[in-house]
Coordinates of C-alpha atoms in Angstrom, one line a residue:
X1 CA 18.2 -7.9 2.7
X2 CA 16.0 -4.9 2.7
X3 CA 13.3 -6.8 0.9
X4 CA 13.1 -10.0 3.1
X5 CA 13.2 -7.2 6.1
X6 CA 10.0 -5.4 4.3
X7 CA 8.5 -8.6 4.3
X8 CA 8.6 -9.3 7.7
X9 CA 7.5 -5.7 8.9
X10 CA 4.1 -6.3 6.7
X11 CA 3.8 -9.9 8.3
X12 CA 4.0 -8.2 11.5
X13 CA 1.5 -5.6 10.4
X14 CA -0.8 -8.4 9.1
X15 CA -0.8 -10.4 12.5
X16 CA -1.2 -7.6 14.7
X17 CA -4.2 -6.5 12.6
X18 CA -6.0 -10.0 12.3
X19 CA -6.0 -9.8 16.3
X20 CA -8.5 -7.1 16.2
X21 CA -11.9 -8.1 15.0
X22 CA -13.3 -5.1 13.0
X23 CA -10.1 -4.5 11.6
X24 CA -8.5 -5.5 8.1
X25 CA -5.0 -5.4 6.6
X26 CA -4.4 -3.6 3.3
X27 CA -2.0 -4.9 1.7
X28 CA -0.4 -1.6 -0.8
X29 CA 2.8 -2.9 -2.1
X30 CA 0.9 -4.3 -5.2
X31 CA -0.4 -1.1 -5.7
X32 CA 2.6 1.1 -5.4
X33 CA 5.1 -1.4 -6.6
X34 CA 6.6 -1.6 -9.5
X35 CA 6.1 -4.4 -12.2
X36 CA 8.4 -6.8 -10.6
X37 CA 6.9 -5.9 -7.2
X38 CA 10.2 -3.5 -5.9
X39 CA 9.8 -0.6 -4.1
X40 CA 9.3 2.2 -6.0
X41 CA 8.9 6.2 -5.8
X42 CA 8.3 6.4 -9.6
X43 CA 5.5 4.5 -11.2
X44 CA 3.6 5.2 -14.8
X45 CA 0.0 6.4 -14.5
X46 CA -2.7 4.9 -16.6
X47 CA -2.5 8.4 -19.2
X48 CA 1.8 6.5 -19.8
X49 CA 3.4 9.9 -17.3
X50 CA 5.6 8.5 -14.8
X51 CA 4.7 10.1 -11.5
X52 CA 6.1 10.6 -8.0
X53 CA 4.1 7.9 -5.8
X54 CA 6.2 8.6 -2.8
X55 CA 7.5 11.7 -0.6
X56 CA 11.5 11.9 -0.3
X57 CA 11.3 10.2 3.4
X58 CA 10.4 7.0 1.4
X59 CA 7.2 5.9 3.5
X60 CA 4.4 8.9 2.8
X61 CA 2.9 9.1 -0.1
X62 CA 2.5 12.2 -2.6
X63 CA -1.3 13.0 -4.1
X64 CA -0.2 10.7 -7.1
X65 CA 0.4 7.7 -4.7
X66 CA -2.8 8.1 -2.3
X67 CA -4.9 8.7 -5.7
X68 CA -3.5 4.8 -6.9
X69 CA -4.2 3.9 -2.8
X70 CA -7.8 5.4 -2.4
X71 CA -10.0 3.0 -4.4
X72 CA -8.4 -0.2 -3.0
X73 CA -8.8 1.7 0.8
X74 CA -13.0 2.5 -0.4
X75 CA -13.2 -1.2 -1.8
X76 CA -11.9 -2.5 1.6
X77 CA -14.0 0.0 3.5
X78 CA -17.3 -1.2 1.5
X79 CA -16.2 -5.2 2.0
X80 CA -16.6 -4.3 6.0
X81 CA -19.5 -1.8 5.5
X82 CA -22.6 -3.5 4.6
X83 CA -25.2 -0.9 2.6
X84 CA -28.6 -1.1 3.3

């Protein structure tokens, strides 16, 4: 199924990542999934408006979907980046 085949693309992704040593795998789907954890080009913003997360090509995002992506990408960014 398309969902088991999603899966295995992001496993791939993951394991070609870990071989690099600076670099880290960001996992989006629970960010840009819905509920369940499906796919989705629609999700509900925290103001209750359903907005557009994705582009019509199904992989890029629209300004909705990198605003929900952009925190977790600084967080992860930070985690590697020591302050001083």
């Amino acid at each position: 199924t398309k969902h088991q085949t999603d899966e295995q693309i992001d496993r791939i992704y993951a394991e070609e990542v870990a071989k690099a040593p600076r670099a880290r795998y960001l996992d989006s789907r629970p960010l840009l999934a819905d509920d369940k954890g499906a796919y989705a080009t629609h999700l509900v913003d925290s103001a209750g408006d359903r907005q557009r997360v994705r582009q019509d090509d199904g992989i890029h995002l629209t300004e909705a979907g990198a605003e929900r992506l952009a925190p977790a990408v600084v967080d992860a960014i930070n985690a590697l980046t020591p302050l001083y």
